[in-house]
Amino acid sequence: MQRRKLLTAPATLSIASALPVIPAKQAGMESLQFGPNFNFGISTSAYQIEGAVHEGGRAPSIWDVFCHEPHHITDGDTADVACDHYHRMPEDIDLIAGAGIKNYRFSICWSRLFPTDDRTPNATGFGFYDLLIDRLLAKNIAPWMCLYHWDLPQRLQERGGWRNRDTSARLAEFSDQVSRHFGDRVSHWMVLNEAAVHSRFGHGVGVHAPGLTGMASWASALHHLNLGQGLTIQALRANGVKGRIGTVACVEPIWPSTDKPEDVAAAQRLDAMWNGAVLDPLLAGHYPELVAEYFEPFCQPGDLEQTHQPIDLLGVNYYSRLHIQADPSVPLDANFGPDHAPVKYTALGWPIEPDGLPEILMRITNTYNRQEIFISENGFATVQDGRPVNGLRDAGRIAYLQQHLSFLKKAIDQGANVSGYFVWTLLDDFEWDGGLKWRFGLVDVDYETQKRTPKDSYHWYAQLIKLNTAVTA
Ligand code: FCB
């Protein structure tokens, strides 16, 4: 099972980048009013943009190792340089400020902050994030810090990584030290990014770092991520951090590709593994019945009290529904199947299904007591080799964002408690197994010169934010 689906869409499918340009006035912008307390933002992650992997005392993470092994990443790309954000951070924050974006979700690199062991902070690493946060605050942008976006220090992987129960305690200890340092300045703390993707693709089917496969590996990694998250939330609360506390999950409706009983069963099981096994331990204190047996070998008495912690808000990453068919030939028994026509696709072959957003938001709302939510990622990729032919005129991206915001509004009207929306992402960046070819940014990056050029979508987003601010000011 690939990270999601096909790398390129089959020729018979319509490609969303062929959608017509939507002039701003007709883009439905006037109807996209979200009220005075709504947070528009933008998300990035450390490994995908920073580069400078050998600088400032940083040690390797599991992704550095994975990228340098053959055949893992499209075209053998690595993130050794990526967007060189480590050296260009001020310019990048100016781009955020330039669009009037007031909320920035970024992650911190654990192996930059604690390269040698769990107790010895690296002053250079802390200094980098001090500068970043202080610059955000100087520009009146709220820092939303994600503590763990998939880049485990390799030194911990060598001790078993997330299959080792001790890694849960290591995450809490790391977060404890980080929150003592930044606790007076961070507005929002997000503990994990997408435990479902990290556990399944990294530890179940092996297409992400650290490249492990199998049911036991997946279940132990996910349980220890859930446990580490619970311990971390408690550590942040004990430290009295001033920001709000939450986490980020990738929650998507999972539909069977056909009515065949085996596909229906595969979709139900994947739903329990992907959505339920991430949200239930945190918000309800149990594992879904359908898959609870896989966690039994790792779940010790009292663990589900530790994982079950009140949070202030839940980040939901949404890209599309997942359409699933049974496939005993792949690890974890389920694969992506054909979608329910008629559906348009992004250039990655990801279906464009904005109506899946209210579907999943209402489910969260109804299942978990109207939990406050923000959309922590939503975005659109083109696939591009070398320089853009017409990469700056990204009408397909604008259409995608606009459609998702319209459906978000419907969910709010239906009663979902949604307080924000963050686009993935600021810059074209290193997209994991997709390498540098998958371009999600509102800002184009020329990897040869590192020149940044805002695309049409950047200006569109700035206009949307301005309109919302003007009306609500
Ligand atoms: C999500 C990841 C994020 C980014 C987007 C496209 O699964 O959280 O880092 O790669 O997909």
Short mmCIF file of C-alpha atoms and ligand atoms in Angstrom, two decimals:
data_model
loop_
_atom_site.label_atom_id
_atom_site.label_comp_id
_atom_site.label_asym_id
_atom_site.label_seq_id
_atom_site.Cartn_x
_atom_site.Cartn_y
_atom_site.Cartn_z
CA MET A 1 0.00 0.00 0.00
CA GLN A 2 1.49 3.29 -1.06
CA ARG A 3 1.33 6.29 1.22
CA ARG A 4 -2.04 6.98 -0.28
CA LYS A 5 -2.58 5.90 -3.80
CA LEU A 6 -1.07 6.24 -7.19
CA LEU A 7 1.84 8.48 -7.85
CA THR A 8 0.19 9.70 -11.00
CA ALA A 9 -3.45 9.47 -11.91
CA PRO A 10 -4.48 7.09 -14.69
CA ALA A 11 -4.94 8.80 -18.04
CA THR A 12 -8.69 8.27 -18.00
CA LEU A 13 -9.14 10.37 -14.89
CA SER A 14 -9.64 14.10 -14.97
CA ILE A 15 -6.89 16.05 -13.31
CA ALA A 16 -7.86 18.86 -10.99
CA SER A 17 -5.13 21.18 -12.24
CA ALA A 18 -7.25 21.39 -15.37
CA LEU A 19 -10.04 23.03 -13.38
CA PRO A 20 -10.88 26.50 -14.67
CA VAL A 21 -9.34 29.57 -13.08
CA ILE A 22 -11.79 30.98 -10.59
CA PRO A 23 -11.67 34.77 -10.47
CA ALA A 24 -11.48 35.97 -6.88
CA LYS A 25 -14.88 37.62 -7.01
CA GLN A 26 -16.61 34.48 -8.15
CA ALA A 27 -14.51 32.25 -5.96
CA GLY A 28 -17.25 32.17 -3.38
CA MET A 29 -15.02 34.21 -1.12
CA GLU A 30 -17.83 36.43 0.05
CA SER A 31 -19.60 33.41 1.46
CA LEU A 32 -16.47 32.21 3.24
CA GLN A 33 -16.95 34.25 6.40
CA PHE A 34 -15.96 32.43 9.56
CA GLY A 35 -16.44 35.00 12.31
CA PRO A 36 -14.13 37.00 14.56
CA ASN A 37 -12.61 34.13 16.56
CA PHE A 38 -11.72 31.87 13.62
CA ASN A 39 -8.00 31.13 13.14
CA PHE A 40 -6.65 30.99 9.62
CA GLY A 41 -3.17 29.50 9.57
CA ILE A 42 -0.51 27.59 7.69
CA SER A 43 1.36 24.38 8.56
CA THR A 44 4.87 23.06 7.92
CA SER A 45 7.11 20.44 9.54
CA ALA A 46 10.78 20.58 10.47
CA TYR A 47 12.11 17.69 8.43
CA GLN A 48 10.29 18.75 5.29
CA ILE A 49 11.77 22.25 5.14
CA GLU A 50 14.78 22.80 7.40
CA GLY A 51 17.64 21.04 5.62
CA ALA A 52 21.02 21.71 7.36
CA VAL A 53 21.00 18.14 8.58
CA HIS A 54 24.66 18.22 9.57
CA GLU A 55 24.68 21.72 11.05
CA GLY A 56 24.26 23.26 14.47
CA GLY A 57 25.08 20.02 16.25
CA ARG A 58 22.05 18.17 14.86
CA ALA A 59 22.16 14.37 14.91
CA PRO A 60 20.38 12.07 12.41
CA SER A 61 16.74 11.13 12.65
CA ILE A 62 15.10 7.99 11.26
CA TRP A 63 14.21 9.93 8.12
CA ASP A 64 17.85 10.84 7.38
CA VAL A 65 18.72 7.16 7.48
CA PHE A 66 15.67 6.09 5.45
CA CYS A 67 16.24 8.67 2.68
CA HIS A 68 19.81 7.58 2.20
CA GLU A 69 18.89 3.93 1.72
CA PRO A 70 18.17 3.06 -1.93
CA HIS A 71 14.68 2.95 -3.49
CA HIS A 72 12.71 4.55 -0.69
CA ILE A 73 12.17 8.02 -2.10
CA THR A 74 11.06 9.05 -5.58
CA ASP A 75 14.17 9.83 -7.69
CA GLY A 76 16.42 9.19 -4.69
CA ASP A 77 15.68 12.66 -3.32
CA THR A 78 16.72 13.52 0.23
CA ALA A 79 15.87 16.33 2.64
CA ASP A 80 19.53 17.18 3.29
CA VAL A 81 18.88 20.69 1.97
CA ALA A 82 15.11 20.72 1.31
CA CYS A 83 14.02 24.38 1.45
CA ASP A 84 17.10 25.42 3.43
CA HIS A 85 14.69 26.95 5.92
CA TYR A 86 17.33 26.66 8.66
CA HIS A 87 19.20 29.48 6.94
CA ARG A 88 16.22 31.28 5.41
CA MET A 89 13.82 31.23 8.35
CA PRO A 90 13.45 35.05 8.61
CA GLU A 91 12.52 35.32 4.92
CA ASP A 92 10.01 32.47 5.30
CA ILE A 93 8.35 34.07 8.30
CA ASP A 94 8.14 37.29 6.35
CA LEU A 95 6.22 35.34 3.69
CA ILE A 96 3.73 34.19 6.33
CA ALA A 97 3.38 37.73 7.62
CA GLY A 98 3.09 39.05 4.07
CA ALA A 99 -0.09 37.03 3.51
CA GLY A 100 -1.58 38.31 6.76
CA ILE A 101 -1.51 34.79 8.26
CA LYS A 102 -1.75 35.03 12.04
CA ASN A 103 -1.19 31.38 13.02
CA TYR A 104 1.78 29.20 12.15
CA ARG A 105 1.99 25.49 12.92
CA PHE A 106 5.55 24.16 12.72
CA SER A 107 7.35 21.21 14.29
CA ILE A 108 10.61 21.00 16.17
CA CYS A 109 13.40 18.58 15.38
CA TRP A 110 14.08 16.38 18.41
CA SER A 111 17.58 15.42 17.21
CA ARG A 112 18.48 19.11 16.79
CA LEU A 113 17.47 19.80 20.38
CA PHE A 114 18.83 16.64 22.04
CA PRO A 115 21.39 15.16 19.65
CA THR A 116 23.43 13.05 22.05
CA ASP A 117 21.15 11.87 24.84
CA ASP A 118 17.86 12.70 26.51
CA ARG A 119 19.26 15.05 29.10
CA THR A 120 21.80 17.27 27.33
CA PRO A 121 20.18 20.15 25.47
CA ASN A 122 21.92 21.52 22.40
CA ALA A 123 22.06 25.29 22.86
CA THR A 124 22.41 25.91 19.11
CA GLY A 125 19.23 23.95 18.41
CA PHE A 126 17.28 25.76 21.12
CA GLY A 127 18.69 29.03 19.80
CA PHE A 128 17.26 28.37 16.33
CA TYR A 129 13.73 27.84 17.65
CA ASP A 130 14.10 30.81 20.04
CA LEU A 131 14.81 33.04 17.05
CA LEU A 132 11.93 31.52 15.09
CA ILE A 133 9.39 31.99 17.89
CA ASP A 134 10.57 35.48 18.74
CA ARG A 135 10.30 36.52 15.10
CA LEU A 136 6.78 35.10 14.90
CA LEU A 137 5.76 37.00 18.00
CA ALA A 138 7.35 40.20 16.71
CA LYS A 139 5.17 39.84 13.59
CA ASN A 140 2.07 39.13 15.66
CA ILE A 141 1.85 35.49 14.49
CA ALA A 142 0.83 32.87 17.05
CA PRO A 143 3.32 29.94 17.36
CA TRP A 144 1.56 26.55 17.19
CA MET A 145 4.29 24.05 18.03
CA CYS A 146 4.05 20.39 17.06
CA LEU A 147 6.34 18.32 19.26
CA TYR A 148 6.65 15.23 17.07
CA HIS A 149 6.17 15.12 13.31
CA TRP A 150 7.69 11.67 12.53
CA ASP A 151 11.43 12.46 12.90
CA LEU A 152 12.49 10.24 15.79
CA PRO A 153 16.19 10.53 16.69
CA GLN A 154 18.04 7.60 15.15
CA ARG A 155 19.71 6.97 18.54
CA LEU A 156 16.25 6.04 19.90
CA GLN A 157 15.47 3.87 16.88
CA GLU A 158 18.61 1.92 17.69
CA ARG A 159 16.95 1.09 21.02
CA GLY A 160 13.77 -0.15 19.31
CA GLY A 161 12.11 3.17 18.46
CA TRP A 162 8.34 3.19 18.89
CA ARG A 163 8.24 -0.57 19.38
CA ASN A 164 10.06 0.04 22.66
CA ARG A 165 7.70 1.13 25.43
CA ASP A 166 10.42 3.36 26.87
CA THR A 167 10.12 5.69 23.85
CA SER A 168 6.76 6.89 25.27
CA ALA A 169 8.56 8.10 28.38
CA ARG A 170 11.33 9.63 26.25
CA LEU A 171 8.76 11.71 24.32
CA ALA A 172 7.25 12.96 27.58
CA GLU A 173 10.67 13.82 28.98
CA PHE A 174 11.68 15.63 25.78
CA SER A 175 8.40 17.55 25.80
CA ASP A 176 8.80 18.38 29.47
CA GLN A 177 12.18 20.03 28.81
CA VAL A 178 10.98 21.77 25.66
CA SER A 179 7.90 23.14 27.40
CA ARG A 180 9.95 24.48 30.30
CA HIS A 181 12.00 26.42 27.76
CA PHE A 182 9.30 27.65 25.37
CA GLY A 183 6.27 27.46 27.68
CA ASP A 184 5.92 31.21 28.11
CA ARG A 185 5.74 31.90 24.35
CA VAL A 186 3.98 29.05 22.52
CA SER A 187 0.26 29.68 21.99
CA HIS A 188 -0.73 26.10 21.07
CA TRP A 189 0.96 22.77 21.73
CA MET A 190 0.31 19.88 19.37
CA VAL A 191 1.81 16.65 20.69
CA LEU A 192 1.80 14.31 17.67
CA ASN A 193 1.24 14.58 13.95
CA GLU A 194 -0.82 11.74 12.44
CA ALA A 195 -0.11 8.72 14.61
CA ALA A 196 -2.17 6.70 12.08
CA VAL A 197 0.12 7.49 9.15
CA HIS A 198 3.35 7.20 11.14
CA SER A 199 2.38 3.85 12.63
CA ARG A 200 0.87 2.33 9.48
CA PHE A 201 3.20 3.58 6.77
CA GLY A 202 6.36 3.62 8.90
CA HIS A 203 5.81 0.56 11.10
CA GLY A 204 3.13 -1.53 9.33
CA VAL A 205 3.68 -1.39 5.56
CA GLY A 206 7.20 0.02 5.48
CA VAL A 207 6.95 2.83 2.90
CA HIS A 208 7.95 5.50 5.44
CA ALA A 209 10.80 5.61 7.97
CA PRO A 210 11.79 3.48 9.75
CA GLY A 211 10.56 1.05 7.07
CA LEU A 212 9.13 -1.69 9.30
CA THR A 213 6.32 -4.09 8.46
CA GLY A 214 3.81 -6.31 10.21
CA MET A 215 0.82 -6.19 12.51
CA ALA A 216 2.78 -6.46 15.78
CA SER A 217 5.16 -3.70 14.74
CA TRP A 218 2.23 -1.44 13.76
CA ALA A 219 0.24 -2.11 16.95
CA SER A 220 3.17 -1.67 19.32
CA ALA A 221 4.23 1.57 17.60
CA LEU A 222 0.72 2.99 17.70
CA HIS A 223 0.13 2.01 21.32
CA HIS A 224 3.41 3.58 22.39
CA LEU A 225 2.63 6.74 20.42
CA ASN A 226 -0.77 6.92 22.16
CA LEU A 227 0.84 6.33 25.54
CA GLY A 228 3.61 8.87 24.91
CA GLN A 229 0.99 11.40 23.90
CA GLY A 230 -0.96 10.89 27.13
CA LEU A 231 2.18 11.21 29.26
CA THR A 232 3.20 14.33 27.34
CA ILE A 233 -0.16 16.05 27.83
CA GLN A 234 0.20 15.44 31.56
CA ALA A 235 3.76 16.81 31.57
CA LEU A 236 2.69 19.99 29.76
CA ARG A 237 -0.20 20.52 32.19
CA ALA A 238 2.10 19.92 35.18
CA ASN A 239 4.44 22.60 33.83
CA GLY A 240 1.59 25.08 33.60
CA VAL A 241 2.30 26.03 29.99
CA LYS A 242 0.32 29.04 29.01
CA GLY A 243 -0.73 27.75 25.57
CA ARG A 244 -3.66 25.49 24.75
CA ILE A 245 -2.89 21.77 24.41
CA GLY A 246 -3.97 19.36 21.68
CA THR A 247 -2.75 16.95 19.06
CA VAL A 248 -3.09 16.36 15.32
CA ALA A 249 -4.75 13.35 13.73
CA CYS A 250 -5.43 12.45 10.15
CA VAL A 251 -9.11 11.49 10.26
CA GLU A 252 -10.81 10.40 7.07
CA PRO A 253 -14.00 8.61 6.09
CA ILE A 254 -13.15 5.09 4.97
CA TRP A 255 -15.41 3.62 2.32
CA PRO A 256 -15.32 0.15 0.79
CA SER A 257 -14.50 0.23 -2.92
CA THR A 258 -17.32 -2.22 -3.71
CA ASP A 259 -20.24 -3.88 -1.93
CA LYS A 260 -18.39 -7.20 -1.75
CA PRO A 261 -18.45 -8.44 1.87
CA GLU A 262 -14.66 -8.76 1.98
CA ASP A 263 -14.21 -5.12 0.91
CA VAL A 264 -16.81 -3.92 3.41
CA ALA A 265 -15.05 -5.85 6.16
CA ALA A 266 -11.63 -4.49 5.10
CA ALA A 267 -12.96 -0.92 5.20
CA GLN A 268 -14.48 -1.39 8.65
CA ARG A 269 -11.25 -2.83 9.96
CA LEU A 270 -9.16 -0.07 8.43
CA ASP A 271 -11.51 2.51 9.91
CA ALA A 272 -10.89 1.00 13.35
CA MET A 273 -7.12 0.91 12.77
CA TRP A 274 -6.80 4.35 11.19
CA ASN A 275 -9.41 6.53 12.92
CA GLY A 276 -10.66 4.63 15.97
CA ALA A 277 -7.34 3.37 17.34
CA VAL A 278 -6.02 6.94 17.33
CA LEU A 279 -9.03 8.87 18.63
CA ASP A 280 -10.63 6.38 21.06
CA PRO A 281 -7.65 5.89 23.41
CA LEU A 282 -7.25 9.67 23.70
CA LEU A 283 -10.87 10.81 23.83
CA ALA A 284 -12.69 7.77 25.22
CA GLY A 285 -10.07 5.61 26.98
CA HIS A 286 -10.37 2.38 25.00
CA TYR A 287 -9.44 0.71 21.69
CA PRO A 288 -12.13 -0.12 19.10
CA GLU A 289 -13.44 -3.62 19.72
CA LEU A 290 -12.71 -4.73 16.17
CA VAL A 291 -8.94 -4.33 16.59
CA ALA A 292 -8.45 -4.31 20.40
CA GLU A 293 -6.83 -7.77 20.31
CA TYR A 294 -3.78 -6.44 18.42
CA PHE A 295 -2.99 -4.03 21.25
CA GLU A 296 -3.38 -6.54 24.08
CA PRO A 297 0.26 -7.71 24.09
CA PHE A 298 1.45 -4.10 24.57
CA CYS A 299 -1.30 -2.45 26.60
CA GLN A 300 -0.49 -2.79 30.30
CA PRO A 301 -2.95 -2.25 33.16
CA GLY A 302 -3.55 1.47 33.61
CA ASP A 303 -2.31 2.46 30.14
CA LEU A 304 -5.73 3.48 28.88
CA GLU A 305 -6.10 5.88 31.80
CA GLN A 306 -2.79 7.43 30.74
CA THR A 307 -3.80 7.74 27.08
CA HIS A 308 -7.23 9.20 27.97
CA GLN A 309 -6.51 12.88 28.61
CA PRO A 310 -8.63 15.96 28.16
CA ILE A 311 -7.40 18.15 25.33
CA ASP A 312 -8.29 21.73 24.51
CA LEU A 313 -8.52 21.15 20.78
CA LEU A 314 -8.02 18.45 18.17
CA GLY A 315 -6.20 19.12 14.91
CA VAL A 316 -7.78 17.24 11.99
CA ASN A 317 -5.76 16.75 8.81
CA TYR A 318 -8.09 16.10 5.90
CA TYR A 319 -7.20 15.38 2.26
CA SER A 320 -9.83 12.92 0.98
CA ARG A 321 -11.81 9.80 1.78
CA LEU A 322 -9.93 6.51 1.66
CA HIS A 323 -11.51 3.89 -0.65
CA ILE A 324 -10.48 0.45 0.43
CA GLN A 325 -10.50 -3.11 -0.82
CA ALA A 326 -9.42 -6.32 0.84
CA ASP A 327 -5.96 -7.42 -0.24
CA PRO A 328 -4.38 -10.28 1.70
CA SER A 329 -1.20 -9.90 -0.37
CA VAL A 330 -0.15 -6.66 1.36
CA PRO A 331 0.86 -6.24 4.97
CA LEU A 332 -2.15 -5.35 7.16
CA ASP A 333 -4.56 -6.79 4.55
CA ALA A 334 -6.11 -3.70 3.00
CA ASN A 335 -5.22 -1.64 -0.04
CA PHE A 336 -6.52 1.37 -1.87
CA GLY A 337 -9.15 0.44 -4.41
CA PRO A 338 -11.15 2.26 -7.05
CA ASP A 339 -13.11 5.27 -5.89
CA HIS A 340 -16.76 6.04 -6.23
CA ALA A 341 -17.19 7.81 -9.56
CA PRO A 342 -17.48 10.53 -10.52
CA VAL A 343 -14.52 11.88 -8.61
CA LYS A 344 -11.76 14.26 -9.67
CA TYR A 345 -8.20 13.64 -8.63
CA THR A 346 -5.17 15.68 -7.72
CA ALA A 347 -2.03 14.95 -9.70
CA LEU A 348 -1.03 12.49 -6.94
CA GLY A 349 -4.14 10.46 -7.68
CA TRP A 350 -5.71 11.52 -4.39
CA PRO A 351 -9.48 11.92 -4.86
CA ILE A 352 -10.93 15.39 -4.41
CA GLU A 353 -13.88 14.91 -2.07
CA PRO A 354 -14.62 18.06 -0.12
CA ASP A 355 -17.95 16.59 1.02
CA GLY A 356 -15.99 14.03 3.04
CA LEU A 357 -14.93 16.85 5.35
CA PRO A 358 -18.34 17.50 6.95
CA GLU A 359 -18.86 13.73 7.01
CA ILE A 360 -15.83 13.19 9.24
CA LEU A 361 -16.25 16.37 11.28
CA MET A 362 -19.83 15.48 12.20
CA ARG A 363 -18.74 12.01 13.17
CA ILE A 364 -16.09 13.41 15.53
CA THR A 365 -18.59 15.94 16.86
CA ASN A 366 -21.23 13.30 17.57
CA THR A 367 -18.87 10.66 18.92
CA TYR A 368 -16.67 12.79 21.14
CA ASN A 369 -18.95 15.25 22.84
CA ARG A 370 -18.59 18.17 20.42
CA GLN A 371 -14.80 18.24 20.78
CA GLU A 372 -13.29 21.55 19.61
CA ILE A 373 -11.51 20.98 16.30
CA PHE A 374 -9.30 22.90 13.93
CA ILE A 375 -8.35 21.75 10.44
CA SER A 376 -4.60 21.43 10.87
CA GLU A 377 -3.85 20.42 7.26
CA ASN A 378 -5.68 20.59 3.96
CA GLY A 379 -3.92 21.09 0.66
CA PHE A 380 -3.36 20.22 -2.95
CA ALA A 381 -0.30 18.92 -4.79
CA THR A 382 0.94 19.13 -8.30
CA VAL A 383 3.68 16.77 -9.45
CA GLN A 384 6.50 18.66 -11.01
CA ASP A 385 9.93 17.91 -12.30
CA GLY A 386 12.36 20.79 -12.46
CA ARG A 387 11.10 24.34 -13.05
CA PRO A 388 7.39 25.04 -13.26
CA VAL A 389 5.91 25.41 -16.67
CA ASN A 390 2.95 27.17 -15.27
CA GLY A 391 3.43 26.39 -11.60
CA LEU A 392 2.60 29.83 -10.32
CA ARG A 393 -0.84 29.89 -11.93
CA ASP A 394 -2.31 27.27 -9.60
CA ALA A 395 -6.03 27.55 -10.23
CA GLY A 396 -6.54 23.88 -9.31
CA ARG A 397 -5.18 24.55 -5.83
CA ILE A 398 -7.38 27.60 -5.35
CA ALA A 399 -10.44 25.60 -6.42
CA TYR A 400 -9.52 22.79 -4.02
CA LEU A 401 -9.08 25.12 -1.04
CA GLN A 402 -12.22 27.07 -1.81
CA GLN A 403 -14.32 23.90 -2.12
CA HIS A 404 -13.03 22.53 1.18
CA LEU A 405 -13.68 25.82 2.96
CA SER A 406 -17.26 25.83 1.63
CA PHE A 407 -17.84 22.33 2.98
CA LEU A 408 -16.15 23.29 6.23
CA LYS A 409 -18.70 26.03 6.62
CA LYS A 410 -21.48 23.49 6.11
CA ALA A 411 -20.05 21.37 8.92
CA ILE A 412 -19.97 24.40 11.21
CA ASP A 413 -23.58 25.17 10.29
CA GLN A 414 -24.47 21.59 11.16
CA GLY A 415 -22.96 22.03 14.63
CA ALA A 416 -19.27 21.06 14.39
CA ASN A 417 -17.16 23.11 16.83
CA VAL A 418 -14.40 24.19 14.43
CA SER A 419 -12.19 27.11 15.39
CA GLY A 420 -9.57 27.20 12.65
CA TYR A 421 -8.27 26.15 9.24
CA PHE A 422 -4.60 25.70 8.29
CA VAL A 423 -3.40 25.16 4.73
CA TRP A 424 -0.75 22.55 3.98
CA THR A 425 1.69 24.20 3.22
CA LEU A 426 3.74 27.38 2.95
CA LEU A 427 6.58 26.20 0.67
CA ASP A 428 7.01 23.44 -1.87
CA ASP A 429 8.88 21.01 0.34
CA PHE A 430 10.22 17.49 0.84
CA GLU A 431 7.14 15.27 0.71
CA TRP A 432 8.44 12.09 2.36
CA ASP A 433 8.36 9.14 -0.08
CA GLY A 434 7.22 11.58 -2.80
CA GLY A 435 10.50 13.50 -2.47
CA LEU A 436 10.79 17.00 -3.92
CA LYS A 437 8.45 16.37 -6.84
CA TRP A 438 5.17 16.66 -4.97
CA ARG A 439 4.51 20.37 -4.71
CA PHE A 440 1.99 21.44 -2.07
CA GLY A 441 3.22 24.99 -1.40
CA LEU A 442 1.45 28.31 -1.71
CA VAL A 443 4.98 29.47 -2.51
CA ASP A 444 7.10 27.94 -5.26
CA VAL A 445 10.68 26.95 -4.39
CA ASP A 446 13.38 26.73 -7.02
CA TYR A 447 15.60 24.08 -5.41
CA GLU A 448 18.62 25.16 -7.44
CA THR A 449 18.62 28.76 -6.25
CA GLN A 450 16.25 28.47 -3.25
CA LYS A 451 14.33 31.40 -4.68
CA ARG A 452 10.79 31.66 -3.29
CA THR A 453 7.97 32.91 -5.52
CA PRO A 454 4.40 33.22 -4.28
CA LYS A 455 1.83 31.41 -6.44
CA ASP A 456 -1.66 32.70 -7.22
CA SER A 457 -2.99 30.65 -4.30
CA TYR A 458 -0.78 32.63 -1.88
CA HIS A 459 -2.41 35.86 -3.01
CA TRP A 460 -5.85 34.21 -2.94
CA TYR A 461 -5.33 33.08 0.67
CA ALA A 462 -4.11 36.53 1.67
CA GLN A 463 -7.24 38.02 0.13
CA LEU A 464 -9.50 35.57 1.95
CA ILE A 465 -7.87 36.37 5.29
CA LYS A 466 -8.09 40.08 4.61
CA LEU A 467 -11.77 39.81 3.78
CA ASN A 468 -12.46 37.89 6.98
CA THR A 469 -10.43 40.36 9.03
CA ALA A 470 -12.04 43.39 7.41
CA VAL A 471 -15.53 42.12 8.11
CA THR A 472 -14.80 41.05 11.64
CA ALA A 473 -12.50 43.89 12.76
C1 FCB B 1 0.35 14.63 5.71
C2 FCB B 1 1.58 14.99 6.52
C3 FCB B 1 2.31 16.22 6.03
C4 FCB B 1 2.31 16.33 4.53
C5 FCB B 1 0.94 16.11 3.95
C6 FCB B 1 0.85 16.23 2.46
O1 FCB B 1 0.06 13.26 5.84
O2 FCB B 1 1.20 15.25 7.85
O3 FCB B 1 3.59 16.21 6.59
O4 FCB B 1 3.27 15.55 3.96
O5 FCB B 1 0.46 14.83 4.33
#
